[in-house]
PDB file of C-alpha atoms in Angstrom:
ATOM      1  CA  UNK X   1      -7.940 -13.002  -1.163  1.00  0.00           C
ATOM      2  CA  UNK X   2      -6.000 -11.329   1.618  1.00  0.00           C
ATOM      3  CA  UNK X   3      -7.847  -9.356   4.249  1.00  0.00           C
ATOM      4  CA  UNK X   4      -6.069  -6.127   3.215  1.00  0.00           C
ATOM      5  CA  UNK X   5      -7.253  -6.347  -0.405  1.00  0.00           C
ATOM      6  CA  UNK X   6     -10.226  -4.201  -1.286  1.00  0.00           C
ATOM      7  CA  UNK X   7     -12.794  -4.881  -3.976  1.00  0.00           C
ATOM      8  CA  UNK X   8     -13.894  -1.875  -5.971  1.00  0.00           C
ATOM      9  CA  UNK X   9     -17.445  -1.752  -7.336  1.00  0.00           C
ATOM     10  CA  UNK X  10     -17.628  -1.958 -11.129  1.00  0.00           C
ATOM     11  CA  UNK X  11     -19.130   1.539 -11.502  1.00  0.00           C
ATOM     12  CA  UNK X  12     -16.310   3.043  -9.433  1.00  0.00           C
ATOM     13  CA  UNK X  13     -13.704   1.208 -11.525  1.00  0.00           C
ATOM     14  CA  UNK X  14     -15.433   2.430 -14.705  1.00  0.00           C
ATOM     15  CA  UNK X  15     -15.335   6.018 -13.424  1.00  0.00           C
ATOM     16  CA  UNK X  16     -11.602   5.707 -12.823  1.00  0.00           C
ATOM     17  CA  UNK X  17     -11.125   4.465 -16.397  1.00  0.00           C
ATOM     18  CA  UNK X  18     -13.159   7.451 -17.662  1.00  0.00           C
ATOM     19  CA  UNK X  19     -10.911   9.806 -15.667  1.00  0.00           C
ATOM     20  CA  UNK X  20      -7.839   8.381 -17.392  1.00  0.00           C
ATOM     21  CA  UNK X  21      -9.661   8.590 -20.759  1.00  0.00           C
ATOM     22  CA  UNK X  22     -10.301  12.302 -20.244  1.00  0.00           C
ATOM     23  CA  UNK X  23      -6.618  12.815 -19.479  1.00  0.00           C
ATOM     24  CA  UNK X  24      -5.653  10.940 -22.657  1.00  0.00           C
ATOM     25  CA  UNK X  25      -8.023  13.125 -24.697  1.00  0.00           C
ATOM     26  CA  UNK X  26      -6.630  16.306 -23.135  1.00  0.00           C
ATOM     27  CA  UNK X  27      -3.066  15.184 -23.868  1.00  0.00           C
ATOM     28  CA  UNK X  28      -4.028  14.586 -27.508  1.00  0.00           C
ATOM     29  CA  UNK X  29      -5.671  18.019 -27.736  1.00  0.00           C
ATOM     30  CA  UNK X  30      -2.665  19.724 -26.132  1.00  0.00           C
ATOM     31  CA  UNK X  31      -0.128  18.310 -28.557  1.00  0.00           C
ATOM     32  CA  UNK X  32      -2.498  18.653 -31.531  1.00  0.00           C
ATOM     33  CA  UNK X  33      -3.192  22.323 -30.775  1.00  0.00           C
ATOM     34  CA  UNK X  34       0.522  22.957 -30.317  1.00  0.00           C
ATOM     35  CA  UNK X  35       1.385  21.383 -33.667  1.00  0.00           C
ATOM     36  CA  UNK X  36      -1.331  23.359 -35.462  1.00  0.00           C
ATOM     37  CA  UNK X  37      -0.348  26.625 -33.752  1.00  0.00           C
ATOM     38  CA  UNK X  38       3.346  26.115 -34.530  1.00  0.00           C
ATOM     39  CA  UNK X  39       3.031  24.789 -38.083  1.00  0.00           C
ATOM     40  CA  UNK X  40      -0.362  25.892 -39.400  1.00  0.00           C
ATOM     41  CA  UNK X  41      -3.424  23.720 -39.982  1.00  0.00           C
ATOM     42  CA  UNK X  42      -2.242  21.667 -42.966  1.00  0.00           C
ATOM     43  CA  UNK X  43       1.282  20.875 -41.742  1.00  0.00           C
ATOM     44  CA  UNK X  44       0.009  20.453 -38.164  1.00  0.00           C
ATOM     45  CA  UNK X  45      -2.587  17.910 -39.322  1.00  0.00           C
ATOM     46  CA  UNK X  46       0.082  16.028 -41.258  1.00  0.00           C
ATOM     47  CA  UNK X  47       2.275  15.845 -38.157  1.00  0.00           C
ATOM     48  CA  UNK X  48      -0.646  14.688 -36.014  1.00  0.00           C
ATOM     49  CA  UNK X  49      -1.466  11.938 -38.519  1.00  0.00           C
ATOM     50  CA  UNK X  50       2.182  10.850 -38.516  1.00  0.00           C
ATOM     51  CA  UNK X  51       2.126  10.750 -34.719  1.00  0.00           C
ATOM     52  CA  UNK X  52      -1.072   8.693 -34.771  1.00  0.00           C
ATOM     53  CA  UNK X  53       0.506   6.261 -37.238  1.00  0.00           C
ATOM     54  CA  UNK X  54       3.487   5.852 -34.889  1.00  0.00           C
ATOM     55  CA  UNK X  55       1.147   5.474 -31.900  1.00  0.00           C
ATOM     56  CA  UNK X  56      -0.999   2.968 -33.789  1.00  0.00           C
ATOM     57  CA  UNK X  57       2.116   0.946 -34.650  1.00  0.00           C
ATOM     58  CA  UNK X  58       3.013   0.739 -30.972  1.00  0.00           C
ATOM     59  CA  UNK X  59      -0.520  -0.332 -30.058  1.00  0.00           C
ATOM     60  CA  UNK X  60      -0.639  -2.821 -32.946  1.00  0.00           C
ATOM     61  CA  UNK X  61       2.677  -4.365 -31.887  1.00  0.00           C
ATOM     62  CA  UNK X  62       1.367  -4.807 -28.345  1.00  0.00           C
ATOM     63  CA  UNK X  63      -1.829  -6.350 -29.699  1.00  0.00           C
ATOM     64  CA  UNK X  64       0.227  -8.769 -31.803  1.00  0.00           C
ATOM     65  CA  UNK X  65       2.115  -9.748 -28.656  1.00  0.00           C
ATOM     66  CA  UNK X  66      -1.197 -10.629 -26.985  1.00  0.00           C
ATOM     67  CA  UNK X  67      -1.406  -7.506 -24.823  1.00  0.00           C
ATOM     68  CA  UNK X  68      -4.758  -5.919 -24.054  1.00  0.00           C
ATOM     69  CA  UNK X  69      -5.753  -2.963 -26.236  1.00  0.00           C
ATOM     70  CA  UNK X  70      -8.354  -0.857 -24.413  1.00  0.00           C
ATOM     71  CA  UNK X  71      -9.903  -1.321 -20.976  1.00  0.00           C
ATOM     72  CA  UNK X  72     -12.691  -3.897 -21.012  1.00  0.00           C
ATOM     73  CA  UNK X  73     -15.150  -1.458 -19.485  1.00  0.00           C
ATOM     74  CA  UNK X  74     -15.510   2.239 -18.712  1.00  0.00           C
ATOM     75  CA  UNK X  75     -13.831   3.677 -21.790  1.00  0.00           C
ATOM     76  CA  UNK X  76     -17.171   3.637 -23.586  1.00  0.00           C
ATOM     77  CA  UNK X  77     -20.691   3.748 -22.136  1.00  0.00           C
ATOM     78  CA  UNK X  78     -21.786   0.618 -23.951  1.00  0.00           C
ATOM     79  CA  UNK X  79     -21.030  -1.772 -26.771  1.00  0.00           C
ATOM     80  CA  UNK X  80     -23.573  -3.272 -29.115  1.00  0.00           C
ATOM     81  CA  UNK X  81     -22.696  -6.445 -30.960  1.00  0.00           C
ATOM     82  CA  UNK X  82     -25.270  -8.193 -33.118  1.00  0.00           C
ATOM     83  CA  UNK X  83     -28.081  -6.250 -31.418  1.00  0.00           C
ATOM     84  CA  UNK X  84     -27.015  -7.233 -27.886  1.00  0.00           C
ATOM     85  CA  UNK X  85     -25.804  -4.550 -25.480  1.00  0.00           C
ATOM     86  CA  UNK X  86     -22.731  -5.025 -23.291  1.00  0.00           C
ATOM     87  CA  UNK X  87     -20.787  -2.991 -20.738  1.00  0.00           C
ATOM     88  CA  UNK X  88     -17.755  -5.309 -20.737  1.00  0.00           C
ATOM     89  CA  UNK X  89     -16.115  -5.974 -24.124  1.00  0.00           C
ATOM     90  CA  UNK X  90     -14.893  -9.405 -23.032  1.00  0.00           C
ATOM     91  CA  UNK X  91     -18.484 -10.538 -23.464  1.00  0.00           C
ATOM     92  CA  UNK X  92     -18.501  -9.562 -27.181  1.00  0.00           C
ATOM     93  CA  UNK X  93     -15.310 -11.215 -28.356  1.00  0.00           C
ATOM     94  CA  UNK X  94     -14.824 -14.578 -29.920  1.00  0.00           C
ATOM     95  CA  UNK X  95     -13.081 -16.285 -32.782  1.00  0.00           C
ATOM     96  CA  UNK X  96     -15.837 -15.299 -35.208  1.00  0.00           C
ATOM     97  CA  UNK X  97     -15.961 -11.619 -34.123  1.00  0.00           C
ATOM     98  CA  UNK X  98     -16.965  -9.373 -37.035  1.00  0.00           C
ATOM     99  CA  UNK X  99     -16.426  -5.618 -36.650  1.00  0.00           C
ATOM    100  CA  UNK X 100     -19.279  -4.942 -39.094  1.00  0.00           C
ATOM    101  CA  UNK X 101     -21.745  -5.907 -36.321  1.00  0.00           C
ATOM    102  CA  UNK X 102     -20.019  -3.871 -33.578  1.00  0.00           C
ATOM    103  CA  UNK X 103     -21.088  -0.401 -32.386  1.00  0.00           C
ATOM    104  CA  UNK X 104     -19.470   1.673 -29.654  1.00  0.00           C
ATOM    105  CA  UNK X 105     -21.454   4.342 -27.813  1.00  0.00           C
ATOM    106  CA  UNK X 106     -20.310   7.043 -25.423  1.00  0.00           C
ATOM    107  CA  UNK X 107     -16.572   7.155 -26.143  1.00  0.00           C
ATOM    108  CA  UNK X 108     -14.954   9.182 -23.375  1.00  0.00           C
ATOM    109  CA  UNK X 109     -12.451  10.604 -25.875  1.00  0.00           C
ATOM    110  CA  UNK X 110     -15.208  11.774 -28.235  1.00  0.00           C
ATOM    111  CA  UNK X 111     -17.122  13.296 -25.327  1.00  0.00           C
ATOM    112  CA  UNK X 112     -14.022  15.224 -24.259  1.00  0.00           C
ATOM    113  CA  UNK X 113     -13.146  16.391 -27.766  1.00  0.00           C
ATOM    114  CA  UNK X 114     -16.710  17.649 -28.204  1.00  0.00           C
ATOM    115  CA  UNK X 115     -16.762  19.237 -24.734  1.00  0.00           C
ATOM    116  CA  UNK X 116     -13.721  21.269 -25.782  1.00  0.00           C
ATOM    117  CA  UNK X 117     -15.289  21.995 -29.199  1.00  0.00           C
ATOM    118  CA  UNK X 118     -12.435  20.282 -31.036  1.00  0.00           C
ATOM    119  CA  UNK X 119     -14.077  17.659 -33.261  1.00  0.00           C
ATOM    120  CA  UNK X 120     -11.544  18.034 -36.072  1.00  0.00           C
ATOM    121  CA  UNK X 121      -8.442  17.672 -33.935  1.00  0.00           C
ATOM    122  CA  UNK X 122     -10.205  14.976 -31.935  1.00  0.00           C
ATOM    123  CA  UNK X 123     -11.103  12.988 -35.043  1.00  0.00           C
ATOM    124  CA  UNK X 124      -7.409  12.807 -35.907  1.00  0.00           C
ATOM    125  CA  UNK X 125      -6.910  10.699 -32.779  1.00  0.00           C
ATOM    126  CA  UNK X 126      -9.211   8.078 -34.287  1.00  0.00           C
ATOM    127  CA  UNK X 127      -6.577   7.252 -36.915  1.00  0.00           C
ATOM    128  CA  UNK X 128      -5.147   4.976 -34.219  1.00  0.00           C
ATOM    129  CA  UNK X 129      -7.722   2.372 -35.291  1.00  0.00           C
ATOM    130  CA  UNK X 130      -6.594   1.831 -38.889  1.00  0.00           C
ATOM    131  CA  UNK X 131      -2.967   2.289 -37.812  1.00  0.00           C
ATOM    132  CA  UNK X 132      -3.058  -0.380 -35.114  1.00  0.00           C
ATOM    133  CA  UNK X 133      -4.798  -2.813 -37.436  1.00  0.00           C
ATOM    134  CA  UNK X 134      -2.293  -2.227 -40.238  1.00  0.00           C
ATOM    135  CA  UNK X 135       0.602  -2.580 -37.798  1.00  0.00           C
ATOM    136  CA  UNK X 136      -0.756  -5.982 -36.806  1.00  0.00           C
ATOM    137  CA  UNK X 137      -1.569  -7.002 -40.389  1.00  0.00           C
ATOM    138  CA  UNK X 138      -0.618  -4.642 -43.253  1.00  0.00           C
ATOM    139  CA  UNK X 139      -2.991  -6.496 -45.599  1.00  0.00           C
ATOM    140  CA  UNK X 140      -6.114  -5.113 -43.884  1.00  0.00           C
ATOM    141  CA  UNK X 141      -7.332  -1.997 -42.109  1.00  0.00           C
ATOM    142  CA  UNK X 142     -10.012  -1.326 -39.542  1.00  0.00           C
ATOM    143  CA  UNK X 143     -11.800   1.822 -40.685  1.00  0.00           C
ATOM    144  CA  UNK X 144     -14.764   3.773 -39.370  1.00  0.00           C
ATOM    145  CA  UNK X 145     -18.173   3.564 -40.982  1.00  0.00           C
ATOM    146  CA  UNK X 146     -19.433   5.962 -38.301  1.00  0.00           C
ATOM    147  CA  UNK X 147     -17.545   8.111 -35.814  1.00  0.00           C
ATOM    148  CA  UNK X 148     -18.970   9.654 -32.664  1.00  0.00           C
ATOM    149  CA  UNK X 149     -16.627  12.630 -32.633  1.00  0.00           C
ATOM    150  CA  UNK X 150     -17.604  13.319 -36.263  1.00  0.00           C
ATOM    151  CA  UNK X 151     -21.248  13.647 -35.199  1.00  0.00           C
ATOM    152  CA  UNK X 152     -22.564  10.158 -35.934  1.00  0.00           C
ATOM    153  CA  UNK X 153     -23.643   9.396 -32.350  1.00  0.00           C
ATOM    154  CA  UNK X 154     -21.575   6.199 -32.138  1.00  0.00           C
ATOM    155  CA  UNK X 155     -18.559   4.530 -33.710  1.00  0.00           C
ATOM    156  CA  UNK X 156     -18.867   1.643 -36.148  1.00  0.00           C
ATOM    157  CA  UNK X 157     -16.178  -0.185 -38.064  1.00  0.00           C
ATOM    158  CA  UNK X 158     -15.385  -2.313 -41.062  1.00  0.00           C
ATOM    159  CA  UNK X 159     -12.331  -4.359 -41.912  1.00  0.00           C
ATOM    160  CA  UNK X 160     -11.176  -3.914 -45.497  1.00  0.00           C
ATOM    161  CA  UNK X 161      -8.167  -5.030 -47.514  1.00  0.00           C
ATOM    162  CA  UNK X 162      -5.459  -2.419 -47.971  1.00  0.00           C
ATOM    163  CA  UNK X 163      -4.024  -1.250 -51.258  1.00  0.00           C
ATOM    164  CA  UNK X 164      -0.351  -1.373 -52.098  1.00  0.00           C
ATOM    165  CA  UNK X 165      -0.325   2.445 -51.916  1.00  0.00           C
ATOM    166  CA  UNK X 166      -1.861   2.441 -48.413  1.00  0.00           C
ATOM    167  CA  UNK X 167       0.710  -0.088 -47.234  1.00  0.00           C
ATOM    168  CA  UNK X 168       3.559   1.984 -48.684  1.00  0.00           C
ATOM    169  CA  UNK X 169       2.182   5.234 -47.225  1.00  0.00           C
ATOM    170  CA  UNK X 170       1.819   3.589 -43.831  1.00  0.00           C
ATOM    171  CA  UNK X 171       5.305   2.082 -43.926  1.00  0.00           C
ATOM    172  CA  UNK X 172       6.787   5.447 -44.938  1.00  0.00           C
ATOM    173  CA  UNK X 173       4.588   7.405 -42.502  1.00  0.00           C
ATOM    174  CA  UNK X 174       3.303   9.525 -45.364  1.00  0.00           C
ATOM    175  CA  UNK X 175       0.454  11.746 -44.081  1.00  0.00           C
ATOM    176  CA  UNK X 176      -1.551  11.189 -47.278  1.00  0.00           C
ATOM    177  CA  UNK X 177      -2.232   7.773 -45.685  1.00  0.00           C
ATOM    178  CA  UNK X 178      -5.086   9.517 -43.841  1.00  0.00           C
ATOM    179  CA  UNK X 179      -7.219   9.066 -46.984  1.00  0.00           C
ATOM    180  CA  UNK X 180      -7.648   5.392 -46.004  1.00  0.00           C
ATOM    181  CA  UNK X 181     -10.482   6.235 -43.558  1.00  0.00           C
ATOM    182  CA  UNK X 182     -13.079   8.299 -45.430  1.00  0.00           C
ATOM    183  CA  UNK X 183     -15.249   9.014 -42.352  1.00  0.00           C
ATOM    184  CA  UNK X 184     -12.343  10.690 -40.567  1.00  0.00           C
ATOM    185  CA  UNK X 185     -11.235  12.396 -43.757  1.00  0.00           C
ATOM    186  CA  UNK X 186     -14.761  13.787 -44.192  1.00  0.00           C
ATOM    187  CA  UNK X 187     -14.445  15.590 -40.860  1.00  0.00           C
ATOM    188  CA  UNK X 188     -11.081  17.045 -41.811  1.00  0.00           C
ATOM    189  CA  UNK X 189     -12.480  18.266 -45.166  1.00  0.00           C
ATOM    190  CA  UNK X 190     -15.613  19.686 -43.513  1.00  0.00           C
ATOM    191  CA  UNK X 191     -13.563  21.668 -41.007  1.00  0.00           C
ATOM    192  CA  UNK X 192     -10.490  22.409 -43.101  1.00  0.00           C
TER     193      UNK X 192
END
């Protein structure tokens, strides 16, 4: 290490990641509000879902190329995998990783969406998860079994096979694709 290089304490690095996470959440809220204001709730939601499918495809393509998805730490307060708690997601991964045993607490995006009292528009962001998984492998989807922004207190996931209709809707960027994640859809129905 060169003398001019500075080490940053983990908590400080995590705070910087949270700052960027807040900005990402605010950007999502800004464009989501604009789409809803310009096009009405139903059409606005459809456009947001289409945007999240396109965003998820970009993320999924990067994942397929071996690029890192989310920051290893700071984006969430903690991760629980098989009843062990972690701050750094690198400690939870492995070849036998099973999303059914993974819980995420304290998502900075969820916190921001709730701070701005926008759980419905915020929950639409979460469609990035099934979209990125389907972009990487159209035969399966990573869906939510719990969602912090929807009021569950944490996020939990399950990997399921996709239907031919879901694959076609995703390929065609048809907004009815949003029905593939019932937890997120529940929030939209509750609020809409």
